[in-house]
Amino acid sequence: MFSAPFHVRALASPEEYTAFFSLADQVFSAQSTQENARRWQQRTLADPCLHAEHVRAAFREDQLIGGYLFSERLLCMGVARIPMACVSVVFTHPAFRKQGVATALMQDAIAFATSHQRSLLLLDGIPKFYYRYGYTDVFDLSSYQVDRNAILAQAAGNYAVRTVTPEDATPLLALYERHYGSYTGSFVRSLDQQRYMLEYQATRRHMVASLGPEGVMKGYLLLSAASHPHTALECVADDWEALLSLLQYHAHLHDGLQDIPQSLHYRLPPTSPMVRWMREHLEVPDTSEWETGHEEWSVLRQTYHHRYAGCMARLVHFPSLLEAVLPELQRRWRQTLACWEGAITLIVGTEAVTLHISGRRLWLSASEEASVRLQMSPQSLTQLVFGYVPISWGLKESNLALSHEVLAALTNLFPVDHTWIPGSDWP
């Protein structure tokens, strides 16, 4: 067990809250001010998902020398809901770095998550740091560059676009749930949470909605900070007309600027119908200078990956994770045409969970009597659940040659590429 002349606990006084956000602002802000720290504190403590005990800090005697935020959420995975937590705003006082403060904070987060029955921890990690605490990659961001002229070449429709207000919380939440709720990586979001996000994100981001001819909200666009006006962090639309109205609004925002970007960027799931609509409708007006058509584009997809960086997750409790995921595993199995019957034991460390399959039924038990036994590391199991790797990768650790039927059953239960974390939910 790590020992050090400091301890980690929840904040206990107004003075400690002031010290926490002042130091956090100094660490993360390019131009730190007391007013920035005050606004950050006000915005954070107003979050309905955050409780007083979730603001945690490391102290040496009475001096606050580091801290982090712990936010309890329910992660969506199809029809399953997984109790987990996001870890964010991890910082250490510059004078106390490389003295074990971050390690103490990470160990506190794991212990805190365990005591609060969280199955997973999720964070947006800096490169080559958090893997030492058991975190692993679970999501690679996809972004689509769209030629601005291809957007403007489309005839404008009859959908209107306006800035959203907190009063739009209900239709915006419905759009979010309809378009992102089935992905692994979205969260259960209350109406209060949606109102909070609209009220406090308005100071840092710009959000607009597309309205159909009858005034019904049909989509929205969440734009990045003013320093990156060409990037949309989140976009949803019920139909092509709604999407086009949002794209053209975004394109016209750059009218008259000295440096007009050739392309605009949109973070979208590769399986989104919006990607298909853009491919079907958007064409570059002038292709006369194209040399090789297969290397040119009106829509260009990019995927960002750097090992042990970005969105990472850590397993907290294996049995409770599988129990939480069970409804989605059952739904996936019912939808397959596989006819295999039997039991498969997944083993992580000293813990084992057995999947029993009979007909259309699937259930779990703690027995280890299955003939198929797969030993996996916590990191491999986490990646398997998130669909980050195919089941064949997990088999490398067990060094097993499975039958075609068993491999097909596991592939149906743990498919790849079903994770997407919307920009408004980024940990």
PDB file of N, CA, C and O in Angstrom, residues 22 46 75 110 149 188 215 236 253 257 284 347 354 360 394 405:
ATOM      1  N   SER A  22      -9.142  27.424  -7.135  1.00  0.00           N
ATOM      2  CA  SER A  22      -8.065  28.363  -7.448  1.00  0.00           C
ATOM      3  C   SER A  22      -6.846  27.615  -7.986  1.00  0.00           C
ATOM      4  O   SER A  22      -6.252  28.004  -8.995  1.00  0.00           O
ATOM      5  N   ALA A  46     -23.015  23.426  -9.269  1.00  0.00           N
ATOM      6  CA  ALA A  46     -24.417  23.439  -9.688  1.00  0.00           C
ATOM      7  C   ALA A  46     -24.809  22.178 -10.450  1.00  0.00           C
ATOM      8  O   ALA A  46     -25.991  21.947 -10.701  1.00  0.00           O
ATOM      9  N   LEU A  75     -24.088   4.583 -17.206  1.00  0.00           N
ATOM     10  CA  LEU A  75     -23.642   4.464 -18.585  1.00  0.00           C
ATOM     11  C   LEU A  75     -24.624   3.593 -19.362  1.00  0.00           C
ATOM     12  O   LEU A  75     -25.008   2.512 -18.901  1.00  0.00           O
ATOM     13  N   ILE A 110     -10.375   4.797  -6.936  1.00  0.00           N
ATOM     14  CA  ILE A 110     -10.717   3.374  -7.029  1.00  0.00           C
ATOM     15  C   ILE A 110     -11.439   2.917  -5.765  1.00  0.00           C
ATOM     16  O   ILE A 110     -12.470   2.236  -5.827  1.00  0.00           O
ATOM     17  N   ASN A 149     -17.694  24.265 -49.431  1.00  0.00           N
ATOM     18  CA  ASN A 149     -18.356  24.626 -50.690  1.00  0.00           C
ATOM     19  C   ASN A 149     -19.414  23.602 -51.080  1.00  0.00           C
ATOM     20  O   ASN A 149     -20.417  23.949 -51.705  1.00  0.00           O
ATOM     21  N   VAL A 188     -27.426   8.082 -18.954  1.00  0.00           N
ATOM     22  CA  VAL A 188     -28.775   8.446 -18.519  1.00  0.00           C
ATOM     23  C   VAL A 188     -28.728   9.908 -18.091  1.00  0.00           C
ATOM     24  O   VAL A 188     -27.902  10.296 -17.257  1.00  0.00           O
ATOM     25  N   GLY A 215     -42.463  24.145 -36.757  1.00  0.00           N
ATOM     26  CA  GLY A 215     -41.828  24.613 -35.538  1.00  0.00           C
ATOM     27  C   GLY A 215     -41.346  23.505 -34.622  1.00  0.00           C
ATOM     28  O   GLY A 215     -40.898  23.782 -33.505  1.00  0.00           O
ATOM     29  N   VAL A 236     -27.006  16.165 -34.198  1.00  0.00           N
ATOM     30  CA  VAL A 236     -28.053  15.177 -34.431  1.00  0.00           C
ATOM     31  C   VAL A 236     -29.116  15.805 -35.334  1.00  0.00           C
ATOM     32  O   VAL A 236     -29.357  17.011 -35.284  1.00  0.00           O
ATOM     33  N   LEU A 253     -21.484  30.837 -40.798  1.00  0.00           N
ATOM     34  CA  LEU A 253     -20.827  31.512 -39.675  1.00  0.00           C
ATOM     35  C   LEU A 253     -19.454  32.062 -40.073  1.00  0.00           C
ATOM     36  O   LEU A 253     -18.942  32.988 -39.432  1.00  0.00           O
ATOM     37  N   LEU A 257     -15.019  36.150 -43.003  1.00  0.00           N
ATOM     38  CA  LEU A 257     -13.802  36.017 -42.214  1.00  0.00           C
ATOM     39  C   LEU A 257     -12.575  36.086 -43.113  1.00  0.00           C
ATOM     40  O   LEU A 257     -12.618  35.730 -44.301  1.00  0.00           O
ATOM     41  N   VAL A 284     -18.676  18.250 -54.279  1.00  0.00           N
ATOM     42  CA  VAL A 284     -17.853  19.430 -54.531  1.00  0.00           C
ATOM     43  C   VAL A 284     -18.280  20.057 -55.856  1.00  0.00           C
ATOM     44  O   VAL A 284     -18.369  19.347 -56.876  1.00  0.00           O
ATOM     45  N   ILE A 347     -12.963 -15.383 -16.598  1.00  0.00           N
ATOM     46  CA  ILE A 347     -12.185 -15.283 -15.363  1.00  0.00           C
ATOM     47  C   ILE A 347     -11.305 -14.045 -15.441  1.00  0.00           C
ATOM     48  O   ILE A 347     -10.533 -13.873 -16.391  1.00  0.00           O
ATOM     49  N   THR A 354     -19.938 -17.059 -15.002  1.00  0.00           N
ATOM     50  CA  THR A 354     -20.264 -18.005 -16.069  1.00  0.00           C
ATOM     51  C   THR A 354     -21.524 -17.568 -16.797  1.00  0.00           C
ATOM     52  O   THR A 354     -22.541 -17.255 -16.171  1.00  0.00           O
ATOM     53  N   ARG A 360     -33.125 -19.526 -26.366  1.00  0.00           N
ATOM     54  CA  ARG A 360     -33.065 -18.058 -26.421  1.00  0.00           C
ATOM     55  C   ARG A 360     -32.715 -17.459 -25.073  1.00  0.00           C
ATOM     56  O   ARG A 360     -32.635 -16.239 -24.946  1.00  0.00           O
ATOM     57  N   GLY A 394      -9.057 -11.162 -27.079  1.00  0.00           N
ATOM     58  CA  GLY A 394      -9.114 -11.660 -25.719  1.00  0.00           C
ATOM     59  C   GLY A 394      -8.673 -13.102 -25.607  1.00  0.00           C
ATOM     60  O   GLY A 394      -8.152 -13.533 -24.568  1.00  0.00           O
ATOM     61  N   GLU A 405     -18.607 -22.617 -33.307  1.00  0.00           N
ATOM     62  CA  GLU A 405     -19.884 -22.289 -32.681  1.00  0.00           C
ATOM     63  C   GLU A 405     -19.687 -21.399 -31.448  1.00  0.00           C
ATOM     64  O   GLU A 405     -20.435 -20.442 -31.234  1.00  0.00           O
TER      65      GLU A 405
END
